Coordinates of C-alpha atoms in Angstrom, one line a residue:
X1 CA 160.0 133.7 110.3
X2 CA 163.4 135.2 108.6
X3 CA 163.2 138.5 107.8
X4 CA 163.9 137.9 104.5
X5 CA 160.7 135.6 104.0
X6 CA 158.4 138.5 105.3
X7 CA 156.0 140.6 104.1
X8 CA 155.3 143.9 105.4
X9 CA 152.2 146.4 104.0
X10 CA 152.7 149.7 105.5
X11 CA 149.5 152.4 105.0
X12 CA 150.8 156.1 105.5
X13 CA 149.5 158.8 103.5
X14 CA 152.1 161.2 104.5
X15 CA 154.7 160.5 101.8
X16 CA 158.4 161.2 103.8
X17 CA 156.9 158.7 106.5
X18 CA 155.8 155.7 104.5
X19 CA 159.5 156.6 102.5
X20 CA 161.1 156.6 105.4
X21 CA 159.4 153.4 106.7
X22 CA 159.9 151.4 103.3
X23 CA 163.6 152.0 103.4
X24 CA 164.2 151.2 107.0
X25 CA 161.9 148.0 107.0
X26 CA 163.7 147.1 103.5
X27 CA 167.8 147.8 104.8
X28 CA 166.3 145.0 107.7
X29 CA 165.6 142.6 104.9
X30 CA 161.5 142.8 104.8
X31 CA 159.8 142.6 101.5
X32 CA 157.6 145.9 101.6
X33 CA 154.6 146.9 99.9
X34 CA 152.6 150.5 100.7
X35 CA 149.7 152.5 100.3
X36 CA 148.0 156.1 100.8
X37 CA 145.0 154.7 102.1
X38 CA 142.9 151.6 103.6
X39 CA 140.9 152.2 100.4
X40 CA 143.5 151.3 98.3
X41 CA 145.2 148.8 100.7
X42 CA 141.7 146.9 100.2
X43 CA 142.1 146.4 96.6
X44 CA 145.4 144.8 97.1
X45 CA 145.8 140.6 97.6
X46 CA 149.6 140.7 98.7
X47 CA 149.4 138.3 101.1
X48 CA 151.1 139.7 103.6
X49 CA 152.6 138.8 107.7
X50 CA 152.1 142.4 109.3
X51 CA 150.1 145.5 108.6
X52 CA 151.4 148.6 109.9
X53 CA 148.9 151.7 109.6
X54 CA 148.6 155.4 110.5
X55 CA 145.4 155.6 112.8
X56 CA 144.4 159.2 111.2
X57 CA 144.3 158.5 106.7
X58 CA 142.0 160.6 104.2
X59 CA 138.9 157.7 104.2
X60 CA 139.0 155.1 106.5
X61 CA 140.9 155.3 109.9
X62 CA 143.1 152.4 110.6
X63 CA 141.0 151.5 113.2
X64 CA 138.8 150.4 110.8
X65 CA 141.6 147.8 109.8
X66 CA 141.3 146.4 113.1
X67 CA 137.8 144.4 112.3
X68 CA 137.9 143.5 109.0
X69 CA 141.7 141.4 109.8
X70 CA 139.9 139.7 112.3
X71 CA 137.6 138.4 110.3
X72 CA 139.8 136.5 108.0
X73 CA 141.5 133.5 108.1
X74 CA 145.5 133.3 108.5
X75 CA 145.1 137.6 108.7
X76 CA 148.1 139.4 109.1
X77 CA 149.2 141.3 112.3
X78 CA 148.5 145.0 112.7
X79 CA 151.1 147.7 114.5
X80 CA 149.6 151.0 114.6
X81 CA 151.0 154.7 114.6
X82 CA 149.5 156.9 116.6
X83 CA 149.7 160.6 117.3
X84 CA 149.5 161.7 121.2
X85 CA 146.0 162.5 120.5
X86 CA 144.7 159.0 119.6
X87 CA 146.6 157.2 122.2
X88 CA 143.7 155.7 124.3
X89 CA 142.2 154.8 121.0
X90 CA 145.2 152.6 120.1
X91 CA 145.0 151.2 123.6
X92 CA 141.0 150.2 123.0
X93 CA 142.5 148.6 119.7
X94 CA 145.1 146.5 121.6
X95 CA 142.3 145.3 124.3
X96 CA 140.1 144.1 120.5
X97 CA 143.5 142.1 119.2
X98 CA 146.0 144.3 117.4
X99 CA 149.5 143.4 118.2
X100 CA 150.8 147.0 119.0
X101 CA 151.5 150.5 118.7
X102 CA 154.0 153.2 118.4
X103 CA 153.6 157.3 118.9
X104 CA 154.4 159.9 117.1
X105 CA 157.4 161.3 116.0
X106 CA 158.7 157.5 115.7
X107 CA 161.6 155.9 117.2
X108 CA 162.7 154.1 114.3
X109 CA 164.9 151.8 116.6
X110 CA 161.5 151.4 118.7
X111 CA 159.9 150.5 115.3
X112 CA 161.9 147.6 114.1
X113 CA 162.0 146.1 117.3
X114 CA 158.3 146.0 117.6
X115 CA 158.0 144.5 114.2
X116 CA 160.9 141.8 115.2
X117 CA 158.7 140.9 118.5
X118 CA 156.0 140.9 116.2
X119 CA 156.5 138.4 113.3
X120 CA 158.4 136.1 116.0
X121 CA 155.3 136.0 118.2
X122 CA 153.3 135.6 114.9
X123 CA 155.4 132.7 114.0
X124 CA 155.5 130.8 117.1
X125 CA 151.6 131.1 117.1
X126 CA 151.5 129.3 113.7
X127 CA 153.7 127.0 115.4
X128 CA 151.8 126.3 117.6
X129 CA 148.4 125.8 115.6
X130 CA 149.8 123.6 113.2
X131 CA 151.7 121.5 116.4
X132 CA 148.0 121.5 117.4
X133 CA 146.6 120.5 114.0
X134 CA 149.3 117.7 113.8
X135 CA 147.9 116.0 117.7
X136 CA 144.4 115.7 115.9
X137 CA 143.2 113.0 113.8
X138 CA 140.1 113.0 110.7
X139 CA 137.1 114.7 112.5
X140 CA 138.5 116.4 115.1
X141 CA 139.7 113.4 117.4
X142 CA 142.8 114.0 119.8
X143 CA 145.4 111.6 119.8
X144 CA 148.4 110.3 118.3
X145 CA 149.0 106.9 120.1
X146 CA 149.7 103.6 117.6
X147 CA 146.0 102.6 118.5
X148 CA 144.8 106.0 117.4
X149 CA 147.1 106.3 114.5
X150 CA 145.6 102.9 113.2
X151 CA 141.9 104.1 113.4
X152 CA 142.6 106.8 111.8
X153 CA 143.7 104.9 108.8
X154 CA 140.8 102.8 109.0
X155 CA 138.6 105.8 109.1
X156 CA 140.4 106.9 105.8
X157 CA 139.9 103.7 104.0
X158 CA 136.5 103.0 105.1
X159 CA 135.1 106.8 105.0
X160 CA 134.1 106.5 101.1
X161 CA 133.0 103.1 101.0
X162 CA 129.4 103.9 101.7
X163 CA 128.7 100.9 103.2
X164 CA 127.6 100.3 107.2
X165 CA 129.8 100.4 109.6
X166 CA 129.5 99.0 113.4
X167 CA 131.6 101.2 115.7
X168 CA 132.3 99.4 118.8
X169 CA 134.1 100.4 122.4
X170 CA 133.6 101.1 125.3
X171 CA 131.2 103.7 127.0
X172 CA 133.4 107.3 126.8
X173 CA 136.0 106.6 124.2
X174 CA 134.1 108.7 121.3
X175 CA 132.6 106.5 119.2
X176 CA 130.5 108.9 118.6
X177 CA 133.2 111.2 117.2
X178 CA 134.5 108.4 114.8
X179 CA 130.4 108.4 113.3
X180 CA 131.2 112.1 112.3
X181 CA 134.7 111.5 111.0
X182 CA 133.3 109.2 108.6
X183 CA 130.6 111.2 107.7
X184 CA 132.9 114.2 107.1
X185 CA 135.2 112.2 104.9
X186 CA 132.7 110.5 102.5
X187 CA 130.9 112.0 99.5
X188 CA 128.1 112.7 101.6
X189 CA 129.6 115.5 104.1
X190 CA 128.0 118.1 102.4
X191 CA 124.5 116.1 103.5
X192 CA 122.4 116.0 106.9
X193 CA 124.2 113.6 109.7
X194 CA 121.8 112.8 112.1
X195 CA 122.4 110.6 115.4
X196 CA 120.3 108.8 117.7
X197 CA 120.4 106.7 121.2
X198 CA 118.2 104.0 120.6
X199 CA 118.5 103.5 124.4
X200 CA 116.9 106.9 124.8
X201 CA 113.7 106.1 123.0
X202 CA 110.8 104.3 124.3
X203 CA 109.7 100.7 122.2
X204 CA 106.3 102.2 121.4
X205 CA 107.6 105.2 120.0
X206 CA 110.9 104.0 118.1
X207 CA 109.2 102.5 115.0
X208 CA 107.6 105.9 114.5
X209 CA 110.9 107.9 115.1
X210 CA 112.1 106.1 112.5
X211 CA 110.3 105.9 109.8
X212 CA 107.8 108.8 110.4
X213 CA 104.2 108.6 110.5
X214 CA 100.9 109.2 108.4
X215 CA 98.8 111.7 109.7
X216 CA 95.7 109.4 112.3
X217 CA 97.9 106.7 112.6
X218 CA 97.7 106.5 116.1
X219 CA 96.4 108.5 118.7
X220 CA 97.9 111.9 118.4
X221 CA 99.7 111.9 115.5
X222 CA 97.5 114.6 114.0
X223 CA 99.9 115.7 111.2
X224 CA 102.6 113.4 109.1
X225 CA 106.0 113.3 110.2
X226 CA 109.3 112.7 108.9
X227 CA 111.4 109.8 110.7
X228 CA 115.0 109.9 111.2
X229 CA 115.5 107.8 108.1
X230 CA 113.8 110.1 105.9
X231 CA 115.6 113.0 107.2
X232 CA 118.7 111.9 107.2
X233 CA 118.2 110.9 103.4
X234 CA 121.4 111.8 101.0
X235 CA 123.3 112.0 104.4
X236 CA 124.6 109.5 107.2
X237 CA 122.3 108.3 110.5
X238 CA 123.7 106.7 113.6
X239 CA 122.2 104.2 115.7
X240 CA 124.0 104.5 118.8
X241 CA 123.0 101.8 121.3
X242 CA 122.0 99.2 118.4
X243 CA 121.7 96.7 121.0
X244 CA 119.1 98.5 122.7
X245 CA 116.6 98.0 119.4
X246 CA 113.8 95.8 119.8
X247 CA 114.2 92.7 117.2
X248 CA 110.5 93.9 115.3
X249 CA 112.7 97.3 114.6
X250 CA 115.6 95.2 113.6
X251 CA 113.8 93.3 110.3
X252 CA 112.8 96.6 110.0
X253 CA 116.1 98.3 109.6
X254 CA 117.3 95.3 107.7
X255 CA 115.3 95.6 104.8
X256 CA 116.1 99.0 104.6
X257 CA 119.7 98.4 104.6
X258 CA 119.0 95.7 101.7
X259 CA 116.0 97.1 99.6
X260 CA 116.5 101.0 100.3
X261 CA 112.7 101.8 101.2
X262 CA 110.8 102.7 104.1
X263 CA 107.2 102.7 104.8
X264 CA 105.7 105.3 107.8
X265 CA 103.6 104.3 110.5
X266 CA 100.1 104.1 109.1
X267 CA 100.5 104.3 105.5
X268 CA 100.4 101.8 102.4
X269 CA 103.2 103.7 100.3
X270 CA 106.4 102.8 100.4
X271 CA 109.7 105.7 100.2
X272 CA 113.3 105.7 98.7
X273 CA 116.1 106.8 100.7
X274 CA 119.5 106.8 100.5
X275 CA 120.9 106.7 104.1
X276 CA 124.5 105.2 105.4
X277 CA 123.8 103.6 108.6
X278 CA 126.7 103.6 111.2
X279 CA 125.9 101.6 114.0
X280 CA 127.5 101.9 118.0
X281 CA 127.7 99.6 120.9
X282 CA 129.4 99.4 123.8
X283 CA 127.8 96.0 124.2
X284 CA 129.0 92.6 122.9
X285 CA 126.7 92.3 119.9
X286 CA 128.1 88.5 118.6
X287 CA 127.2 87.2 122.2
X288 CA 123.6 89.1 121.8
X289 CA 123.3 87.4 118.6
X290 CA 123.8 84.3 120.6
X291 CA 121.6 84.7 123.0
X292 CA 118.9 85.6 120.5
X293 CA 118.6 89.3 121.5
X294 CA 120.3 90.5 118.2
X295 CA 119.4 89.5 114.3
X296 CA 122.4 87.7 113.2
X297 CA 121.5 88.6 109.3
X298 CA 121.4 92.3 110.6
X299 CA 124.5 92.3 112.9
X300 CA 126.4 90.5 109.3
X301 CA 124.7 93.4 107.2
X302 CA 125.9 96.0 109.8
X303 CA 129.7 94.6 110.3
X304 CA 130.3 95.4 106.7
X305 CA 133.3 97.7 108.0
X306 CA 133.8 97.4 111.4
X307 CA 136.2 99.6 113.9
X308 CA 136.9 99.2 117.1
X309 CA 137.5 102.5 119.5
X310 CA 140.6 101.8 121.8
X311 CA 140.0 102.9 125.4
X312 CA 142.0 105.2 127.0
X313 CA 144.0 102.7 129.0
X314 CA 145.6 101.6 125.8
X315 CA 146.2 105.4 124.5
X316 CA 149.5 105.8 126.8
X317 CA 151.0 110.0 125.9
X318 CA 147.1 110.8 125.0
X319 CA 146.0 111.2 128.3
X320 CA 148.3 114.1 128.5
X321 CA 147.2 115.0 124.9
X322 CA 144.0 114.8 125.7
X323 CA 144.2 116.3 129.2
X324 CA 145.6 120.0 127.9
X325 CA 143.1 119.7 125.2
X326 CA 140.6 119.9 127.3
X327 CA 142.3 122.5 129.5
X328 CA 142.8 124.9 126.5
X329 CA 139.2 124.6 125.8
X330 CA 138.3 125.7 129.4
X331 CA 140.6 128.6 129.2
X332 CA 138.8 129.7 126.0
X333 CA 135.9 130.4 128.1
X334 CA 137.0 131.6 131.4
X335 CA 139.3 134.1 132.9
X336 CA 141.1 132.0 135.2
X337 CA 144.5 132.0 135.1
X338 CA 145.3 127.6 134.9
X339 CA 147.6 127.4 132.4
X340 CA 149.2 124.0 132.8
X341 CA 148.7 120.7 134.2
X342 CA 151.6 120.1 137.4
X343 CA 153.9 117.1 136.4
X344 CA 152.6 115.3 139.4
X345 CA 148.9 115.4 138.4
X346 CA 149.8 114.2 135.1
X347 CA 151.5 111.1 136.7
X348 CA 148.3 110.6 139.0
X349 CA 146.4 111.0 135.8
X350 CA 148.8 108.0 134.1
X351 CA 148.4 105.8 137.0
X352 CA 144.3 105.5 136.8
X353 CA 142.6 102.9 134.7
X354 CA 140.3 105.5 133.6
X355 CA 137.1 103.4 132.9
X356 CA 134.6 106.3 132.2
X357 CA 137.7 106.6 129.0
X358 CA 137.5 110.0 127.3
X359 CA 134.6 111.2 129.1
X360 CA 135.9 110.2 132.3
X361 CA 138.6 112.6 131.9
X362 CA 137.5 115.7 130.1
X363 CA 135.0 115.5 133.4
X364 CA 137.9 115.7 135.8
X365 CA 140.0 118.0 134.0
X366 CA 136.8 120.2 134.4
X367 CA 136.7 119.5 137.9
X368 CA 139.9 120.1 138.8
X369 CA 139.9 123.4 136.6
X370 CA 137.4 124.3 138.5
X371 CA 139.0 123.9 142.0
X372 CA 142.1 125.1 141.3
X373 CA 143.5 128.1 142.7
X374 CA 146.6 128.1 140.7
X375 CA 148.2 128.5 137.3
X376 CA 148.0 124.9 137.6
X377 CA 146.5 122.2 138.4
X378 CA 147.3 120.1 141.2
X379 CA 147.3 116.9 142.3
X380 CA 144.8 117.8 144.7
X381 CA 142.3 119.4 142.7
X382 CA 141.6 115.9 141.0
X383 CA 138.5 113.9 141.7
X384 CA 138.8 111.4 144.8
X385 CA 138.8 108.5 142.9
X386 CA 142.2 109.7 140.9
X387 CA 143.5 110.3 144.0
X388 CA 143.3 106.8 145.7
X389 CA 143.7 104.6 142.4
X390 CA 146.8 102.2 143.0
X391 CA 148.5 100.1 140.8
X392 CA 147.4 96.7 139.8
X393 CA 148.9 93.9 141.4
X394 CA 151.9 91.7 139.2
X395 CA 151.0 89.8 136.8
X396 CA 151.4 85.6 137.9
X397 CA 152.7 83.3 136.4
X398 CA 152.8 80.3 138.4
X399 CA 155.0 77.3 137.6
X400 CA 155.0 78.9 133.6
X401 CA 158.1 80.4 132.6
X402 CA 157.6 83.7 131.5
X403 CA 158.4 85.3 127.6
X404 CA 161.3 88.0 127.5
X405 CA 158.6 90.3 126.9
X406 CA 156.5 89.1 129.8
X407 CA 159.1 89.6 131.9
X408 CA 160.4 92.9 130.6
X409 CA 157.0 94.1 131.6
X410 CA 156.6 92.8 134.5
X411 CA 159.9 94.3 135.6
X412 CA 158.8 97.8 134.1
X413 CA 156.1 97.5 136.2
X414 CA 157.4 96.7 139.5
X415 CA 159.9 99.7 138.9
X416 CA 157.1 102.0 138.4
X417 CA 155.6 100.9 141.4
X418 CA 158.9 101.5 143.3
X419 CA 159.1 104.9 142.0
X420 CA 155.5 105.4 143.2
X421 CA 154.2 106.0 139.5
X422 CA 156.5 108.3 138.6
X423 CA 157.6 108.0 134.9
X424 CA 160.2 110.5 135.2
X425 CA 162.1 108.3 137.9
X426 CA 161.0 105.1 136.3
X427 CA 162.7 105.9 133.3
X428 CA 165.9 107.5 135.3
X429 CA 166.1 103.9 136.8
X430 CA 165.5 102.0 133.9
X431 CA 168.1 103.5 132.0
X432 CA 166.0 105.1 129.2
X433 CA 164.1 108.3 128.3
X434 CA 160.9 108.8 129.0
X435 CA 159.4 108.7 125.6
X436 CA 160.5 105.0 125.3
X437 CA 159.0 104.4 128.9
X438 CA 156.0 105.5 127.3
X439 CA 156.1 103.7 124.4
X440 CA 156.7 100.1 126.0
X441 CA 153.6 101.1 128.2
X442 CA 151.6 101.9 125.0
X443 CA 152.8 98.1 124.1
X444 CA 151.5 96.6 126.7
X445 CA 148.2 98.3 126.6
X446 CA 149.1 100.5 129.5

């Protein structure tokens, strides 16, 4: 942030300091705005990059500043002045989030080198959300890998559709996640989006947790209930596990899916809703239709839209996204002092298969956080199973001759395996940076 691009509010209601303040802050190239009071700061909407207030104003103190900045979003940062008096004051406003503050009589020197330090830190920060912002995907989802980076688009197309969708991968890679994305980006975001393992649900109670039930319909059910269907009306509903249903649940489902109504347990009436099914599996639902475990007019009706969720093997750079994601959320709510993840416990990280996927990891980032009696985490504060993961064996060919791009990848491989895993020295080797190490690896589903 140039000096000439920000804005500076100063509140001073002694008139020769806020003078002297405007001048000085303007001769440095700051656009400056003042006031008396916090009263009449308040009626003001300059947006505005830093605040600097007197502590002691007729009205409110500038302490008073202090919450009502925190509460908003992209507020500006506050310096305070202070006389000797109000010192530990100031100091109890540092500990709650304001940036600084400066004592009476001021150092103007002191003063504009604050407000420098300031603003730069203030920019790198916003720097550093929207770097942040830019790593996540529609919904919240981590990533920017070419598999990722194509979900995502398919997430956009399909989002408004309306129709169903049957979100498929394996256990851990956040299909789960995907179900919300879509919800949040179609028409019905505003509306309830309700999910539900049908694996988690006994047989004898599932037709009733789904479509509700009259009140004496069965033993216990003194009073009418909603099912999931109904309350997820207007909204979205996911069946995660959809292979687990029973196939008397699936007709079920299907006719809601083609006529719109449902009818409770135990009553004659039948009900409107309008509900978007999204549908999860980890399991192989075309084989189950063979097999006759799974409705093949329902799996058709449910593979309207389909997306598949790439496992992390295939996400290359995204386990380190993904890994200090999950860090920065654990340092959000502790006091230990990990900060970073060693270069050699990424590579350890790169060399597993990972086949818990997403989950897998965000539970041995938490482990190792955990152990780790560092700023960072080590190699050996992974789980044991990290630890003594090796590399798959070459790929054979036999008497086949082998594609340039077999054999470039198969020759990236044995070099990795020569330098132990280590990309750093793999690519050294190879003759290429790392990032294009990386993005062969991400080629070849590594």
């Amino acid at each position: 942030m140039t000096a000439a691009k920000a804005m500076i509010g100063v509140i001073e209601d002694d008139p020769a300091l806020q003078e002297l303040l405007v001048e000085e802050l303007e001769a440095e190239g700051y656009k400056v705005t003042a006031w008396g009071s916090i009263e009449a700061f308040k009626k003001s909407v300059t947006p505005l990059d830093l605040v600097i207030s007197d502590i002691r104003l007729p009205g409110l103190s500038g302490l008073s500043l202090l919450e009502s900045l925190k509460n908003e979003d992209n507020s500006p940062a506050l310096l305070l002045i202070t006389a000797f008096g109000t010192v530990d004051q100031a100091v109890d406003a540092l500990k709650q989030g304001a940036d600084d503050f400066l004592t009476k009589p001021l150092d103007v020197e002191h003063l504009l080198l604050s407000v420098k330090r300031i603003l730069e830190h203030r920019s790198l920060q916003r720097e550093l959300k929207r770097y942040r912002q830019q790593q996540k995907g529609p919904g919240g989802l981590v990533g920017q890998s070419p598999s990722m980076r194509k979900l995502y688009d398919q997430i956009e197309r399909i989002a408004p559709a309306d129709g169903s969708v049957l979100i498929t991968g394996e256990s851990g890679t956040g299909k789960e996640l995907v179900a919300k994305a879509l919800h949040q980006l179609s028409d019905r975001a505003e509306q309830s989006f309700q999910a539900v393992n049908c694996a988690g649900i006994p047989a004898d109670l599932m037709e009733s947790e789904f479509f509700g039930h009259a009140a004496g319909a069965f033993t216990g059910a003194q009073k009418k209930r909603q099912g999931l269907l109904k309350q997820a009306d207007g909204g979205t509903l996911l069946l995660d596990e959809i292979g687990e249903m029973p196939m008397a649940l699936q007709a079920k489902l299907l006719r809601v899916l083609q006529e719109g109504t449902i009818r409770a347990v135990g009553s004659d009436e039948e009900e409107t809703v309008n509900v978007r099914i999204l549908a999860a599996t980890h399991q192989d639902l075309e084989q189950q239709v063979e097999d006759g475990r799974f409705r093949q007019d329902l799996f058709y009706r449910l593979e309207t839209f389909s997306l598949r969720v790439p496992p992390l093997r295939e996400r290359g750079e995204d386990i380190e996204r993904l890994a200090n994601f999950f860090l920065q959320q654990l340092q959000n709510n502790s006091d230990k002092p990990v900060r970073s993840i060693s270069p050699a416990a990424l590579e350890q990280l790169y060399r597993y298969r990972f086949p818990g996927n997403v989950r897998e990891l965000q539970n041995a980032i938490e482990r190792a956080f955990t152990f780790s009696r560092d700023d960072k985490i080590a190699v050996e504060d992974l789980p044991q199973r990290i630890l003594d993961s090796e590399h798959e064996p070459d790929v054979e060919y036999g008497t086949e001759w082998p594609t340039l791009d077999e054999y470039q990848n198969q020759y990236i491989r044995k070099v990795l395996t020569h330098a132990e895993g280590n990309k750093s020295k793999a690519a050294e080797i190879l003759g290429v940076t790392r990032r294009t190490l990386y993005r062969w690896l991400e080629q070849h589903g590594e």
